[in-house]
Short mmCIF file of C-alpha atoms and ligand atoms in Angstrom, two decimals:
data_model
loop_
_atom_site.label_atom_id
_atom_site.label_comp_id
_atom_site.label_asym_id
_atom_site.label_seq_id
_atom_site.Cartn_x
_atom_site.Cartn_y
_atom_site.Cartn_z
CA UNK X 501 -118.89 200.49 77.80
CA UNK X 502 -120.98 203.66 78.23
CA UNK X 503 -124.42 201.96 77.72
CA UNK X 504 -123.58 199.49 80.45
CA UNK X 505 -122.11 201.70 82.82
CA UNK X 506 -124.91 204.26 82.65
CA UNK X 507 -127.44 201.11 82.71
CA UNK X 508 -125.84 199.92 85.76
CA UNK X 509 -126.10 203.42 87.85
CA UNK X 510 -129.64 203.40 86.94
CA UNK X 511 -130.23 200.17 88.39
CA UNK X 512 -127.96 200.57 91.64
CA UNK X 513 -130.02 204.28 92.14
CA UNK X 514 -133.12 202.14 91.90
CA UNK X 515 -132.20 199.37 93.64
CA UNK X 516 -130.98 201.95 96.34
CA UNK X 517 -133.88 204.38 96.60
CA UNK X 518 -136.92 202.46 95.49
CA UNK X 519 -137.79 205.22 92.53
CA UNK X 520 -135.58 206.00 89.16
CA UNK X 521 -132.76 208.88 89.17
CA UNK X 522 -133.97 212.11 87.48
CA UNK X 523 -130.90 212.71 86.24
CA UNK X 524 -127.91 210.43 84.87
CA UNK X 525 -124.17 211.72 83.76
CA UNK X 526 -121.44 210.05 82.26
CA UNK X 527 -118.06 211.00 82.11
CA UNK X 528 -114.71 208.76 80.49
CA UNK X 529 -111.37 208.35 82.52
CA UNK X 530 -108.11 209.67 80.32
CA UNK X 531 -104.57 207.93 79.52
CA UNK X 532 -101.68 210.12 78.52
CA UNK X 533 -99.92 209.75 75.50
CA UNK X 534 -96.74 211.68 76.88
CA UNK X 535 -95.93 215.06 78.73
CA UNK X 536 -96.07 213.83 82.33
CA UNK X 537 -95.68 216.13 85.52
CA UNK X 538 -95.80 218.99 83.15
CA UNK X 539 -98.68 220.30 84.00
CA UNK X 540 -98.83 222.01 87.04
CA UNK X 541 -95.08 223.16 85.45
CA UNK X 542 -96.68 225.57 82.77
CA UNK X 543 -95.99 223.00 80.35
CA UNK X 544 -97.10 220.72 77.60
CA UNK X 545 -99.46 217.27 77.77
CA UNK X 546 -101.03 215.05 74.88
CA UNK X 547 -104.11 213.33 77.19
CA UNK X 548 -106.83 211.54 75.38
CA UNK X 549 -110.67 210.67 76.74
CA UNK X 550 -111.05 206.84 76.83
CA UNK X 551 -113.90 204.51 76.23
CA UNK X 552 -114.19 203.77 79.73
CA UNK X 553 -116.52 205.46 82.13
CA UNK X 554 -118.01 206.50 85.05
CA UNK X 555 -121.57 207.26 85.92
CA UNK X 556 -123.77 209.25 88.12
CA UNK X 557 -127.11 208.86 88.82
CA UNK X 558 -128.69 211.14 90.91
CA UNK X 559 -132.52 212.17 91.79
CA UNK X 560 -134.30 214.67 94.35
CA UNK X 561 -134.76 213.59 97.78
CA UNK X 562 -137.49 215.74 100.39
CA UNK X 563 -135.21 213.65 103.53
CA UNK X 564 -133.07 215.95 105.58
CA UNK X 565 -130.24 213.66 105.32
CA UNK X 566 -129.52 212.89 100.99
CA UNK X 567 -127.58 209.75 100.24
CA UNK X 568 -124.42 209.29 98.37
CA UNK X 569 -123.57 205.69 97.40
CA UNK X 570 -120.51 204.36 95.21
CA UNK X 571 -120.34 200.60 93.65
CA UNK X 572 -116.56 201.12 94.42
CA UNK X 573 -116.97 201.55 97.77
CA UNK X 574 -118.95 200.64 101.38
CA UNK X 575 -118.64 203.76 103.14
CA UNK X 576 -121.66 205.78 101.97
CA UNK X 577 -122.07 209.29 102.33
CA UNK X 578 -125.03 211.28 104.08
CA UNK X 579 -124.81 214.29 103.63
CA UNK X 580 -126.94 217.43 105.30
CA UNK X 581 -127.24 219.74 102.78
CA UNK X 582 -125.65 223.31 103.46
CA UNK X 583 -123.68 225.96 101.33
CA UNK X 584 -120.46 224.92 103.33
CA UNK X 585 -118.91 221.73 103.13
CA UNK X 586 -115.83 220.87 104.90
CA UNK X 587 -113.65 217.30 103.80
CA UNK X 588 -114.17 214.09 105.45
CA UNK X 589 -110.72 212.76 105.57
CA UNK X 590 -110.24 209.77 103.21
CA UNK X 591 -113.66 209.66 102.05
CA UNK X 592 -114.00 209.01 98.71
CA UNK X 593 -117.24 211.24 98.10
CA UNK X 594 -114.31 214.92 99.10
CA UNK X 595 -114.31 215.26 95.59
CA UNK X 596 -117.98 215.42 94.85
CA UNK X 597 -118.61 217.06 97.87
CA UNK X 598 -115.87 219.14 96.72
CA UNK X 599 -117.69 220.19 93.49
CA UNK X 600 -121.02 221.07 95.11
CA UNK X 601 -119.48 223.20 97.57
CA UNK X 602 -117.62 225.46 95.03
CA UNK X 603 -120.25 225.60 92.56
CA UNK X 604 -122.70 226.59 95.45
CA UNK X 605 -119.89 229.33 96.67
CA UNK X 606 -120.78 230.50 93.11
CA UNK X 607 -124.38 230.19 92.09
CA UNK X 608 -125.92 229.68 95.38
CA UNK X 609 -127.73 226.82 97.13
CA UNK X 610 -128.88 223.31 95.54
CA UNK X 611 -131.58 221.39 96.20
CA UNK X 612 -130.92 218.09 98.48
CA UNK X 613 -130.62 215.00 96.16
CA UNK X 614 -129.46 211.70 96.50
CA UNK X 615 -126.57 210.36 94.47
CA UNK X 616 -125.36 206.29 93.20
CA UNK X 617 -121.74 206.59 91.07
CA UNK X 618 -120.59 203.41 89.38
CA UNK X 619 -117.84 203.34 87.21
CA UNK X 620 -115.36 201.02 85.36
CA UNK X 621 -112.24 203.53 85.64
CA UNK X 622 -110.33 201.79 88.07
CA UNK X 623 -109.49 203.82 90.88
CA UNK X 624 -105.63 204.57 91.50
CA UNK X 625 -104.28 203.24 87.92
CA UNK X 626 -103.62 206.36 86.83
CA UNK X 627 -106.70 206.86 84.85
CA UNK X 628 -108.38 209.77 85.82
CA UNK X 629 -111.43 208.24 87.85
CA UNK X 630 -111.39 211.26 90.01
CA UNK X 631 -111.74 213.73 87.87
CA UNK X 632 -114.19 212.08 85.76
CA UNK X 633 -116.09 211.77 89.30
CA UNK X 634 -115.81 215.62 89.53
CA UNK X 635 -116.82 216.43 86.02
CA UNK X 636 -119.84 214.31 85.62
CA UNK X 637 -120.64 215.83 89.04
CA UNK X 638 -120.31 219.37 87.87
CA UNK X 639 -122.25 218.22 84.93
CA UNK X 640 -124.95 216.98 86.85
CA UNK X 641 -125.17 220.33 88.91
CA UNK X 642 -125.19 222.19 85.69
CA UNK X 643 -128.26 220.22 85.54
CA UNK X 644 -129.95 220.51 88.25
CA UNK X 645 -129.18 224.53 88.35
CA UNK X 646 -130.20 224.68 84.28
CA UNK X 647 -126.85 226.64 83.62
CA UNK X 648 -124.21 225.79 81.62
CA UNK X 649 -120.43 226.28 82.56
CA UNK X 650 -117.83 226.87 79.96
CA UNK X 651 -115.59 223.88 79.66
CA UNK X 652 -112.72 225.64 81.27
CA UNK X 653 -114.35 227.14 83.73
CA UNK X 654 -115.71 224.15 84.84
CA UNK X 655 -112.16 221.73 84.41
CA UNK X 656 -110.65 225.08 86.49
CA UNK X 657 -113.56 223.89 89.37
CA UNK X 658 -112.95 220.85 89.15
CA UNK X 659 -109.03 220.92 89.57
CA UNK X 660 -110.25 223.43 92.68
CA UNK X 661 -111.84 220.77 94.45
CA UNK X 662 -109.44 218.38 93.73
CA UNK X 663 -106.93 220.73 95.61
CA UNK X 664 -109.01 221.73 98.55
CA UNK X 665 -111.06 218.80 99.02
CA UNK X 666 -108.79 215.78 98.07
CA UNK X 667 -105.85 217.26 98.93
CA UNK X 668 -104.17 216.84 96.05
CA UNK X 669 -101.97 219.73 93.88
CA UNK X 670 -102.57 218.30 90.51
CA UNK X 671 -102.32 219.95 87.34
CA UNK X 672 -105.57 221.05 85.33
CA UNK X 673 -104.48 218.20 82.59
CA UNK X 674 -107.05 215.37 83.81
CA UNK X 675 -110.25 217.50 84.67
CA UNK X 676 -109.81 219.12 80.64
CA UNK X 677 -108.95 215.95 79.30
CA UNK X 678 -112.05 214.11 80.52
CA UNK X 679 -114.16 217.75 79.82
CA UNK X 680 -112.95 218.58 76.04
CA UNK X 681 -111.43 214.81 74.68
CA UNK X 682 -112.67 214.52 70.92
CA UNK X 683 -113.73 210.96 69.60
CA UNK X 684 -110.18 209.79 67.51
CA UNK X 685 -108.35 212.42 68.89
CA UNK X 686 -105.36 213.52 71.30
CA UNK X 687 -105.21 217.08 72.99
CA UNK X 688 -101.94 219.13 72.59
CA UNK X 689 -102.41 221.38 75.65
CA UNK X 690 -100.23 223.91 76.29
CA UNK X 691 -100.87 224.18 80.32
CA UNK X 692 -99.37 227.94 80.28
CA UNK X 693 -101.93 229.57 77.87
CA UNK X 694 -104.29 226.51 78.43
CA UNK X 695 -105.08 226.72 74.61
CA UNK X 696 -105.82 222.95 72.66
CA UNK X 697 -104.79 221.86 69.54
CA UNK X 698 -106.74 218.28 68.89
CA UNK X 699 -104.08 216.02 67.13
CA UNK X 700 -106.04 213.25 64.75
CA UNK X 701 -104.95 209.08 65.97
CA UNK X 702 -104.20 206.64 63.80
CA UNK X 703 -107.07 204.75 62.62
CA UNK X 704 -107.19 201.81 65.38
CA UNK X 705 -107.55 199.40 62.87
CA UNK X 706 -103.92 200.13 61.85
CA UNK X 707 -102.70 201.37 65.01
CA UNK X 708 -103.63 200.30 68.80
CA UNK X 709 -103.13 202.14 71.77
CA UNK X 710 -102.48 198.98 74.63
CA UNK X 711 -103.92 199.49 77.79
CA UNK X 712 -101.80 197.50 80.04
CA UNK X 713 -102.42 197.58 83.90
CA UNK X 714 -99.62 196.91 86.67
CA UNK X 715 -102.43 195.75 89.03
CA UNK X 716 -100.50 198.31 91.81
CA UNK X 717 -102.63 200.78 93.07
CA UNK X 718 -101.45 203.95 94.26
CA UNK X 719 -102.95 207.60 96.12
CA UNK X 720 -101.75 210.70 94.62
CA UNK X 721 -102.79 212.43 98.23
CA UNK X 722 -99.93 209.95 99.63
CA UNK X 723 -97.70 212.84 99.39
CA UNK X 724 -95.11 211.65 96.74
CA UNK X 725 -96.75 213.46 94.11
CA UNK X 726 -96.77 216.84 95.95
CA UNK X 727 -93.47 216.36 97.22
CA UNK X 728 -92.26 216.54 93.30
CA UNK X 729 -94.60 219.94 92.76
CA UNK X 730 -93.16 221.72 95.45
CA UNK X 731 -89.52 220.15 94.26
CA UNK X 732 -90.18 221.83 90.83
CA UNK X 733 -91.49 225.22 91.86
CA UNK X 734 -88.76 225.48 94.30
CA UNK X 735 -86.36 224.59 91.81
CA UNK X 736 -87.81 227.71 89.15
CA UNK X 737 -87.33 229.73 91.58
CA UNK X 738 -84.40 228.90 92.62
CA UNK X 739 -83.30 229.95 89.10
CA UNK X 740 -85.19 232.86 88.71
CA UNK X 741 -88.21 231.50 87.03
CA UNK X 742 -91.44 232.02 87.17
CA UNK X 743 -91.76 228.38 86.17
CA UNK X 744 -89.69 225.29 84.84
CA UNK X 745 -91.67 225.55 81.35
CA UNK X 746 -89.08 228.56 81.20
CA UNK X 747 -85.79 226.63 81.66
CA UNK X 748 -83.83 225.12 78.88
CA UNK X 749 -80.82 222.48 78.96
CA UNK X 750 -78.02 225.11 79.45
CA UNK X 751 -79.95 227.08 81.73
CA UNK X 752 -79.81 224.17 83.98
CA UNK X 753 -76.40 223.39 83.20
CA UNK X 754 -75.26 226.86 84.23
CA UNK X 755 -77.55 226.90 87.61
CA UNK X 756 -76.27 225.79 91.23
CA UNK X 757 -78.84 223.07 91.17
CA UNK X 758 -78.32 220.43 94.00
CA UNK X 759 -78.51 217.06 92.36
CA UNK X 760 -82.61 216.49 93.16
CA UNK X 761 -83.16 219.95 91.77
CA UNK X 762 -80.92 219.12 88.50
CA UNK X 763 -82.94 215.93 88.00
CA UNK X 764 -86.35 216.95 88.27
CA UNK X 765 -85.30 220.26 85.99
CA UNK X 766 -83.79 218.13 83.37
CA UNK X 767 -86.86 215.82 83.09
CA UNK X 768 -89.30 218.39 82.79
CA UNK X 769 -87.46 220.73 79.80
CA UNK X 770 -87.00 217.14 78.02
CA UNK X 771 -90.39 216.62 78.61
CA UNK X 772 -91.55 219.61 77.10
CA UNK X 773 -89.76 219.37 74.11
CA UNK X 774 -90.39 215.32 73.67
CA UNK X 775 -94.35 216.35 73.93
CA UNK X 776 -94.47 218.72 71.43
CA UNK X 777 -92.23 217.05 69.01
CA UNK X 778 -94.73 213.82 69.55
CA UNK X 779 -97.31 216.21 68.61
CA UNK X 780 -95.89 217.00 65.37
CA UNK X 781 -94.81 213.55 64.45
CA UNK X 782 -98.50 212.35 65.07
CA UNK X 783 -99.48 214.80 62.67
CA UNK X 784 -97.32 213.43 59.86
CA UNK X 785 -98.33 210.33 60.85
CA UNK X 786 -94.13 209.03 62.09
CA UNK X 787 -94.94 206.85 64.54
CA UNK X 788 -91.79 205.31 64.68
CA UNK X 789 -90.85 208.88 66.49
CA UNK X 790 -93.97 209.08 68.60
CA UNK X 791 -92.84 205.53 69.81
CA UNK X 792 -89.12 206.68 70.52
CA UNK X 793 -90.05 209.55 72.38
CA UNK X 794 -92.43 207.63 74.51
CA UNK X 795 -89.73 205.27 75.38
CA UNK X 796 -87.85 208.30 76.26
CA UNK X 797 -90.22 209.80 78.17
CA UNK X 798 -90.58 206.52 79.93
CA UNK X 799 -87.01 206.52 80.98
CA UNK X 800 -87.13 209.95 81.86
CA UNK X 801 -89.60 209.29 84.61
CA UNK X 802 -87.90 206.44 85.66
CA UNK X 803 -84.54 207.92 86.22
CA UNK X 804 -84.67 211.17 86.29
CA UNK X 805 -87.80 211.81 87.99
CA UNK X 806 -88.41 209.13 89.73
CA UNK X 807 -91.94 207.75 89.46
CA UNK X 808 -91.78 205.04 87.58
CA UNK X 809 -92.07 201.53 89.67
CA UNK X 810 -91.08 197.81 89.06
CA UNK X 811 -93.66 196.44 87.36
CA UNK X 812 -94.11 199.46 85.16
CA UNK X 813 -90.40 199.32 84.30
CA UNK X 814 -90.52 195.50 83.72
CA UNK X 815 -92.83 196.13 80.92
CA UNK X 816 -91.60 198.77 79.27
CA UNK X 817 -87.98 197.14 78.97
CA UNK X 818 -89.72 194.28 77.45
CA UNK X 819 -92.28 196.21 75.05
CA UNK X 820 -88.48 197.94 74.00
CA UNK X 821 -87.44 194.23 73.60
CA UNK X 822 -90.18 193.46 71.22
CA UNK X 823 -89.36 197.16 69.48
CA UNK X 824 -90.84 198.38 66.22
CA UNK X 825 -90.01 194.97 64.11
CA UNK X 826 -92.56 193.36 66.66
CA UNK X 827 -95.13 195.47 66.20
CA UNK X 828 -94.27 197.80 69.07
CA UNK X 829 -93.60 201.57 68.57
CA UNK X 830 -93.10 202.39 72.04
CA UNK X 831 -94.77 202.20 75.13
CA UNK X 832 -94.33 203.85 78.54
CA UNK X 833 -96.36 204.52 81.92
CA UNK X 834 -98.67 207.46 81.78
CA UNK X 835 -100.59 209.54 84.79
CA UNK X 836 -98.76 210.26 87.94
CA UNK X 837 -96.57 207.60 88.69
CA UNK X 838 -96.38 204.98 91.79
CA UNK X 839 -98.43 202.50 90.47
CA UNK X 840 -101.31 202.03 87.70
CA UNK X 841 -100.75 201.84 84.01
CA UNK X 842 -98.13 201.54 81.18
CA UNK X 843 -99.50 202.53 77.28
CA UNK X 844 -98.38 200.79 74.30
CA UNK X 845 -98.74 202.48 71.08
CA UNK X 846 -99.07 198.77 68.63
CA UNK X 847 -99.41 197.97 65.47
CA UNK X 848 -102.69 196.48 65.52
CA UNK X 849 -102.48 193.13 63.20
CA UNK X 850 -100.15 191.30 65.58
CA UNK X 851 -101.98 192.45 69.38
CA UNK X 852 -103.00 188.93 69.60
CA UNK X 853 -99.18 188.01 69.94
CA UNK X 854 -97.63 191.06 71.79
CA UNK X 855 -100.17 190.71 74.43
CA UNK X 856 -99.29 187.11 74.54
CA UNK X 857 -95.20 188.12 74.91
CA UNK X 858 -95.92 191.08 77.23
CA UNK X 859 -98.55 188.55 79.49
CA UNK X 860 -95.91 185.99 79.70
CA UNK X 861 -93.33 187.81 80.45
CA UNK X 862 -95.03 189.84 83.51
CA UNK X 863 -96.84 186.53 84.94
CA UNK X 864 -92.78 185.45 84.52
CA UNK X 865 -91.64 187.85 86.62
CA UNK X 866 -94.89 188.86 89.12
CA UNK X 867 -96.48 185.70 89.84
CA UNK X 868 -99.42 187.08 88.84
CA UNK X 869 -101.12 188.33 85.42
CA UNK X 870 -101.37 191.73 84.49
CA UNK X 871 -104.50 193.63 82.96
CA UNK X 872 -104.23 194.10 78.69
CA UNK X 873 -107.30 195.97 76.86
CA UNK X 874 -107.07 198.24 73.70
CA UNK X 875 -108.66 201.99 74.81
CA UNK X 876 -110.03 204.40 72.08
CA UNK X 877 -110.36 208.14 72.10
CA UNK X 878 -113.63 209.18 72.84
CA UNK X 879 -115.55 212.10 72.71
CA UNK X 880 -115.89 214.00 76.45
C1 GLA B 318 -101.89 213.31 87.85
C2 GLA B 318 -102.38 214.75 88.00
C3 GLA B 318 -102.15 215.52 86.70
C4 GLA B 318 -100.70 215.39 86.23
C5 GLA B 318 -100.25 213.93 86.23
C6 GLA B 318 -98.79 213.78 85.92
O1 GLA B 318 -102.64 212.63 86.91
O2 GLA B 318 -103.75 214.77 88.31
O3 GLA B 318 -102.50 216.87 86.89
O4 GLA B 318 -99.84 216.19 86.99
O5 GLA B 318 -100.52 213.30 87.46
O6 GLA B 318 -98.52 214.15 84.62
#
């Protein structure tokens, strides 16, 4: 919850420095609905902001040498201030670090200050801790500097850091999702244009959206993930596009494509179109559609792409067993792939026994439980 999560950085600051933090930002994590690895293709996503988050709580220090602690992890950070950062490999404070050195680039130097995250976005499921790490950063230096960034802007800084100090290509789709999410709501982005249409939920007392993690962990900077960007821009151009959100089912058909290339092509102009039709059927409320297409997407990702993995799979082939007469509408695994989480889009008066059929079935197979919460859109 946010209360506790904000209560908690306020304690660990304290408990840490010996004096309260001056300043305290909160920030949710994302899940999303469908439209994966379409992103950073010019194309469409449906993310929501979820009810869990991550806080920073941060105050002024007069010490040479300011320190930056996370609950997550030992390795603390301390840090010399100076305009110029460079990345310290692996460290999980690059994309903080990353922040503060691009918004200094921009607006000049910031005072020394010492810095406790905690946060209940689990780290590598696929939920977006990252970026809400760099957005309630940026939020705090908007802050401390008494200027306020325009929520693009700042996701676009965000994403930038990301890049240069994490080392990872993503997409812009997590850093606005976690900046701009609406309470009850979805975001249609179109990642071309970068304009957002906010698609209204079902009321969760009707409709649940199942949380339901793999336990597998996985790092985007591992180099899977930008091994499939560079496969898709190579592939545009190796039909003459400026991107794939410009190829369409016979355009591929008619291209030399070598098998990879056809794959990752066909995924992403299915992708496209599932999103945006998901979109629509949201909107007139046919979630028996929403639920086909996210089963679709699912299997997409799995075969076509290929980021899906086995425990992901395991669930989603039994959520499809369970189908709309159970209660499902359809269910797949959302965020970047290799590990994290799989969303279930339920009909909420029988949870109590799908999570029963889908923990059974995955301690069945695994040898081990799996994680099953309800998540909520939330306002950024
Ligand atoms: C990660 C990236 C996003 C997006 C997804 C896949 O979450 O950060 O930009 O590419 O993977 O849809």
């Amino acid at each position: 919850m946010r209360e506790t999560v904000i209560a908690n950085a306020r304690r660990s600051y304290e408990a840490a420095f010996a004096v309260p933090p001056r300043w305290i930002t909160c920030t949710p994590g994302r899940v999303n609905l469908i439209g994966e690895h379409t992103d950073y293709n010019d194309g469409f996503v449906l993310p929501l902001a979820i009810d869990r988050h991550l806080a920073v709580a941060a105050g002024p220090t007069t010490s040479t040498m300011a320190e930056w602690r996370s609950d997550d992890f030992d390795d603390l950070l301390r840090l010399n201030f100076s305009i110029e950062n460079s990345p310290i490999p692996g460290h999980w404070a690059n994309h903080a670090l990353g922040v503060l050195t691009l918004l200094q680039r921009r607006f000049g130097p910031v005072p020394p200050f010492n810095l406790h995250v905690c946060s209940e976005i689990p780290v590598g499921a696929g939920l977006s801790s990252s970026a809400a790490l760099e957005v309630s950063i940026a939020t705090l230096l908007e802050q401390i500097i008494g200027r306020v960034l325009d929520p693009l802007e700042k996701a676009t800084l965000c994403q930038k850091a990301e890049h240069e100090f994490a080392g990872t290509p993503c997409g812009l789709m997590d850093q606005l999702a976690v900046t701009m999410g609406r309470v009850d709501h979805a975001m249609l982005i179109d990642c071309r244009s970068n304009h957002l249409q906010y698609v209204s939920l079902p009321s969760p007392s009707e409709v649940a959206l199942l949380l339901i993690d793999t336990g597998v962990r996985r790092s985007l900077a591992e180099g899977s993930y930008s091994e499939r960007r560079r496969c898709c821009h190579e592939t545009a151009a190796s039909m003459g596009l400026k991107s794939l959100r410009d190829a369409t089912p016979q355009l591929v058909e008619r291209s030399t494509l070598d098998a990879a290339q056809r794959k990752i092509a066909l995924h992403v102009v299915a992708e496209n179109m599932r999103t945006v039709l998901a979109a629509e059927a949201l909107i007139r409320n046919d979630l028996a559609e929403v639920g086909r297409l996210m089963f679709a997407s699912h299997d997409s990702l799995r075969d076509l792409f290929e980021v899906s993995w086995p425990e992901a799979d395991m669930l989603v082939r039994t959520a499809r067993k369970i189908g709309p007469r159970g209660g499902i509408f359809g269910a797949r695994m959302t965020g970047g792939g290799f590990g994290g989480c799989v969303i279930a889009l339920c009909r909420t008066e029988v949870l109590p026994e799908i999570e029963r059929d889908l923990q059974i079935a995955f301690t069945a197979e695994f040898d081990r439980p799996c994680g099953i919460s309800t998540v909520n859109a939330v306002d950024a």
